[in-house]
């Protein structure tokens, strides 16, 4: 689910542009006179919204329109998955999936001008000739840009808060004709200026206070990205698409701490983390008629260079005790090369057939070093066994698909295939292994009533490994690390889900998804030696839950222009802990999330207002010697007011964190705390979670009110 607070900690984009603003889109010019109904018409099982129905929102982009579709939430799938695989995003553009990886549905929809949107269709994915899709899928239908015409959109989202002001968040895009095709060029900056502050208490296993910390944390992030796309459709129906993107990522995080302890000198602690990354991606696809079907060829190349430096140190107030500290530096290069071919054709009876072949090469090349300060203040290197290593994977996939209508209201889609991968690692603990894994799915889409859609899917899938789990790493702020494990194998799972969408007529729409999943070879923390741990495979785990997405429209009771959107999920999981043998939740697994938003577009005016709330809870993260848990002190709440025509611009003012949410964190460390009461820094011998408790860190940080302005326009 889209996390509102996370979005506010990393707002969106900016580019400064000087241009003449064009009038509002034609379909929006009369929105102050009448309110368009958000009730779709139904044709051949599809819910269809015409562009004019969104006039009351005065949308600037297709993303603005999609965000107001009742009962629908964008799901971008897992962008971290290597390869392209089958479609998993629930958004199509003109019936085609988004084949890039650097940009998802949010990005592509944000580049499309609302004036170029013809309609929005909601359809069950199992009824489409696109392997992998099921449940509610949105298809955006656009018209071609005017010959020689240039149009564009921009948004500027400054933000003010206690931790600092963010002026550099925004995005801008232009699109138009280029030769016989269409192009889009965009510039965006995912900028953030965040911070929290508050106290922390460290107690021993009996609850006695050891010392206190007063912490101030600050976070700065900029992610300027330049991207472009080009598409062309020939007279014969062949389609060519190309996408390219180049992005910089600059991050700095600091935590400054004053540590106090009765009867002892004060200690100043400082943690900093810096990253200076750049990444680039190019992809292209070409689709054309071949024989009785259509062939689509896809190629993608991605590369990323990421230097990271983490430091933690202590300085003592007596001016005599030597400072101490440690630093972990890492340079990582990652790359991915993909070639994919998809061929589909139809036979008698409306049967869809398809076959896809994909080959991919992925690598992670890691160099890392750990050093500590000696009493003379000079960094001395510390040997790491498995930090300098290269992990590579050669991967191939073959999937066949079959789909056909079983009746007027029942459609079947099935896929069957397999995956081959060879994973190799260099270095002191390197090895090479290969795997063959079956995969496939069966989906049924049933419409027992005109206003009810049911979808059932059973899927066998193969997960992908995080290459960073293969190499050694150190967390200097918590003084722990992972040894790295070259023996990891890809996890696998069976997943079954039932999705039901009930159309409520003029009242809106509601979708419920119930799912269950059984994993084998799931990755979790396991012991390597008596004192070290790494990520490793466990035999099995289970997870099940329910998701709800709904929109309630208040027009039937006379509150015209008002609607209430809700999305939420509740989940439960279980695995056998590798240390205690007791069943527990999966590490850092979702317990619940929700977001509820009320919006009222005042009829016969350009004004809108609204409010919302969101919250989430995740399970503990367990290492073999400690547990950590993050929790929120209250739901994140906000209120906004919007005017849709301020000199041709849409201006929205928002006030966030109305209930004063805090961020709370608890770390429980197991082991033996030595020394006498009152010692400045008593020695600590690490233990295991099935042994005695050593100490507890409990902190609460606040970040105050957040003031946010969004200015958007078209040209």
Tab-separated table of C-alpha atoms in Angstrom, residues 173-369:
chain	number	residue	atom	x	y	z
A	173	UNK	CA	7.948	16.607	-18.364
A	174	UNK	CA	7.329	17.539	-21.978
A	175	UNK	CA	5.958	15.391	-24.785
A	176	UNK	CA	5.122	15.740	-28.433
A	177	UNK	CA	5.899	14.546	-31.941
A	178	UNK	CA	9.395	13.649	-33.094
A	179	UNK	CA	9.478	12.601	-36.707
A	180	UNK	CA	6.844	9.911	-37.124
A	181	UNK	CA	6.809	9.001	-33.447
A	182	UNK	CA	6.075	10.455	-30.029
A	183	UNK	CA	8.596	11.435	-27.389
A	184	UNK	CA	8.586	12.294	-23.700
A	185	UNK	CA	11.402	13.954	-21.762
A	186	UNK	CA	11.256	14.372	-18.002
A	187	UNK	CA	13.356	15.711	-15.142
A	188	UNK	CA	12.595	14.917	-11.528
A	189	UNK	CA	14.209	15.095	-8.129
A	190	UNK	CA	13.092	12.855	-5.290
A	191	UNK	CA	14.406	15.175	-2.583
A	192	UNK	CA	14.078	14.918	1.182
A	193	UNK	CA	15.110	16.997	4.185
A	194	UNK	CA	13.975	15.002	7.200
A	195	UNK	CA	14.831	14.696	10.831
A	196	UNK	CA	13.719	13.426	14.206
A	197	UNK	CA	14.931	13.985	17.749
A	198	UNK	CA	14.271	12.645	21.213
A	199	UNK	CA	15.542	10.696	24.233
A	200	UNK	CA	16.783	7.125	24.570
A	201	UNK	CA	17.118	5.057	27.759
A	202	UNK	CA	19.451	2.077	28.120
A	203	UNK	CA	18.623	-0.271	30.981
A	204	UNK	CA	20.020	-3.581	32.206
A	205	UNK	CA	18.009	-6.789	32.390
A	206	UNK	CA	16.543	-5.735	35.775
A	207	UNK	CA	15.308	-2.400	34.385
A	208	UNK	CA	17.984	-0.339	36.147
A	209	UNK	CA	19.129	2.709	34.198
A	210	UNK	CA	22.626	2.382	32.741
A	211	UNK	CA	22.742	5.692	30.826
A	212	UNK	CA	20.643	8.039	28.707
A	213	UNK	CA	21.019	9.550	25.265
A	214	UNK	CA	19.602	12.723	23.758
A	215	UNK	CA	19.620	12.203	19.979
A	216	UNK	CA	19.197	14.454	16.956
A	217	UNK	CA	18.946	12.644	13.604
A	218	UNK	CA	19.016	14.365	10.234
A	219	UNK	CA	18.563	12.978	6.735
A	220	UNK	CA	19.204	14.618	3.348
A	221	UNK	CA	18.483	13.037	-0.004
A	222	UNK	CA	18.503	14.145	-3.624
A	223	UNK	CA	17.787	11.862	-6.578
A	224	UNK	CA	17.811	13.957	-9.754
A	225	UNK	CA	16.812	11.804	-12.719
A	226	UNK	CA	16.696	12.642	-16.400
A	227	UNK	CA	14.666	10.214	-18.484
A	228	UNK	CA	13.190	10.020	-21.917
A	229	UNK	CA	11.060	7.742	-24.043
A	230	UNK	CA	10.225	7.401	-27.721
A	231	UNK	CA	7.504	5.344	-29.380
A	232	UNK	CA	6.406	4.834	-32.949
A	233	UNK	CA	3.659	2.780	-34.553
A	234	UNK	CA	3.989	1.972	-38.233
A	235	UNK	CA	1.152	1.866	-40.740
A	236	UNK	CA	1.364	-1.917	-40.609
A	237	UNK	CA	0.833	-1.975	-36.841
A	238	UNK	CA	4.420	-2.607	-35.726
A	239	UNK	CA	5.261	-0.849	-32.456
A	240	UNK	CA	8.679	0.387	-31.310
A	241	UNK	CA	9.413	1.765	-27.830
A	242	UNK	CA	12.659	2.997	-26.296
A	243	UNK	CA	13.322	4.269	-22.771
A	244	UNK	CA	16.466	5.710	-21.209
A	245	UNK	CA	17.222	7.140	-17.771
A	246	UNK	CA	20.223	8.488	-15.877
A	247	UNK	CA	20.028	9.199	-12.169
A	248	UNK	CA	22.230	10.508	-9.379
A	249	UNK	CA	21.598	9.509	-5.772
A	250	UNK	CA	23.087	11.615	-2.996
A	251	UNK	CA	22.311	10.718	0.601
A	252	UNK	CA	23.656	11.790	3.965
A	253	UNK	CA	22.349	10.646	7.332
A	254	UNK	CA	23.706	11.837	10.704
A	255	UNK	CA	22.834	11.090	14.320
A	256	UNK	CA	24.396	13.358	16.966
A	257	UNK	CA	24.032	12.071	20.515
A	258	UNK	CA	24.782	13.477	23.969
A	259	UNK	CA	25.185	10.521	26.306
A	260	UNK	CA	24.906	11.100	30.054
A	261	UNK	CA	25.362	8.831	33.054
A	262	UNK	CA	25.130	9.698	36.749
A	263	UNK	CA	28.579	10.038	38.318
A	264	UNK	CA	30.406	9.662	34.994
A	265	UNK	CA	31.717	11.942	32.289
A	266	UNK	CA	29.549	12.774	29.308
A	267	UNK	CA	30.132	11.176	25.911
A	268	UNK	CA	29.407	12.673	22.517
A	269	UNK	CA	28.522	10.008	19.947
A	270	UNK	CA	28.295	10.662	16.230
A	271	UNK	CA	27.079	8.452	13.404
A	272	UNK	CA	27.169	9.389	9.731
A	273	UNK	CA	26.357	7.558	6.523
A	274	UNK	CA	27.065	8.860	3.016
A	275	UNK	CA	26.221	7.445	-0.379
A	276	UNK	CA	27.070	8.871	-3.812
A	277	UNK	CA	25.465	6.636	-6.391
A	278	UNK	CA	24.779	6.921	-10.070
A	279	UNK	CA	22.725	4.537	-12.170
A	280	UNK	CA	21.665	4.299	-15.790
A	281	UNK	CA	19.230	2.188	-17.767
A	282	UNK	CA	18.291	1.735	-21.410
A	283	UNK	CA	15.530	-0.499	-22.711
A	284	UNK	CA	13.799	-1.013	-26.043
A	285	UNK	CA	11.100	-3.282	-27.425
A	286	UNK	CA	9.726	-3.987	-30.887
A	287	UNK	CA	6.437	-5.761	-31.587
A	288	UNK	CA	5.286	-6.894	-35.020
A	289	UNK	CA	3.149	-9.430	-36.867
A	290	UNK	CA	4.764	-12.777	-37.518
A	291	UNK	CA	2.858	-15.660	-39.059
A	292	UNK	CA	-0.515	-15.991	-37.346
A	293	UNK	CA	0.564	-14.066	-34.253
A	294	UNK	CA	2.606	-11.189	-32.840
A	295	UNK	CA	6.246	-11.276	-31.731
A	296	UNK	CA	7.669	-8.836	-29.190
A	297	UNK	CA	11.416	-8.484	-28.652
A	298	UNK	CA	12.698	-6.716	-25.524
A	299	UNK	CA	16.188	-5.702	-24.479
A	300	UNK	CA	17.365	-3.949	-21.305
A	301	UNK	CA	20.723	-2.837	-19.906
A	302	UNK	CA	21.139	-1.409	-16.401
A	303	UNK	CA	24.223	-0.370	-14.397
A	304	UNK	CA	24.718	1.091	-10.921
A	305	UNK	CA	27.789	2.405	-9.080
A	306	UNK	CA	27.354	2.910	-5.309
A	307	UNK	CA	30.107	4.105	-2.941
A	308	UNK	CA	28.950	4.082	0.717
A	309	UNK	CA	30.792	5.195	3.853
A	310	UNK	CA	29.524	4.662	7.432
A	311	UNK	CA	31.213	6.024	10.574
A	312	UNK	CA	30.505	5.793	14.300
A	313	UNK	CA	32.663	7.405	16.982
A	314	UNK	CA	32.746	8.529	20.620
A	315	UNK	CA	34.430	11.591	22.138
A	316	UNK	CA	34.754	11.936	25.948
A	317	UNK	CA	34.175	15.148	27.901
A	318	UNK	CA	37.274	14.842	30.124
A	319	UNK	CA	39.502	15.565	27.145
A	320	UNK	CA	41.861	12.790	28.284
A	321	UNK	CA	40.166	9.541	27.377
A	322	UNK	CA	41.106	8.679	23.781
A	323	UNK	CA	38.311	8.873	21.224
A	324	UNK	CA	37.215	5.663	19.584
A	325	UNK	CA	35.462	4.921	16.358
A	326	UNK	CA	34.992	2.586	13.431
A	327	UNK	CA	34.379	3.104	9.723
A	328	UNK	CA	32.985	0.773	7.091
A	329	UNK	CA	33.553	1.692	3.437
A	330	UNK	CA	31.997	-0.153	0.531
A	331	UNK	CA	32.017	0.304	-3.240
A	332	UNK	CA	29.483	-1.763	-5.142
A	333	UNK	CA	28.932	-2.104	-8.878
A	334	UNK	CA	25.735	-3.797	-10.010
A	335	UNK	CA	24.550	-4.597	-13.505
A	336	UNK	CA	21.818	-6.385	-15.413
A	337	UNK	CA	21.484	-7.392	-19.064
A	338	UNK	CA	18.200	-8.863	-20.348
A	339	UNK	CA	16.971	-10.240	-23.656
A	340	UNK	CA	13.365	-11.398	-23.876
A	341	UNK	CA	11.040	-12.623	-26.621
A	342	UNK	CA	7.261	-13.036	-26.383
A	343	UNK	CA	5.112	-14.626	-29.073
A	344	UNK	CA	1.323	-14.859	-28.919
A	345	UNK	CA	-1.356	-16.102	-31.262
A	346	UNK	CA	-5.038	-16.994	-31.317
A	347	UNK	CA	-6.858	-20.120	-32.458
A	348	UNK	CA	-10.479	-21.055	-32.929
A	349	UNK	CA	-12.866	-20.447	-30.061
A	350	UNK	CA	-11.048	-17.341	-28.846
A	351	UNK	CA	-8.160	-19.316	-27.381
A	352	UNK	CA	-4.979	-17.347	-26.626
A	353	UNK	CA	-1.594	-19.069	-26.784
A	354	UNK	CA	1.737	-17.644	-25.834
A	355	UNK	CA	5.356	-18.521	-25.279
A	356	UNK	CA	8.088	-16.361	-23.746
A	357	UNK	CA	11.832	-16.889	-23.493
A	358	UNK	CA	14.122	-14.745	-21.369
A	359	UNK	CA	17.842	-14.717	-20.705
A	360	UNK	CA	19.535	-12.475	-18.144
A	361	UNK	CA	22.978	-11.803	-16.733
A	362	UNK	CA	23.253	-10.112	-13.328
A	363	UNK	CA	26.247	-9.257	-11.192
A	364	UNK	CA	27.275	-7.562	-7.965
A	365	UNK	CA	30.942	-6.608	-7.581
A	366	UNK	CA	31.658	-5.641	-3.967
A	367	UNK	CA	34.747	-4.189	-2.282
A	368	UNK	CA	34.597	-3.292	1.408
A	369	UNK	CA	36.943	-2.370	4.239
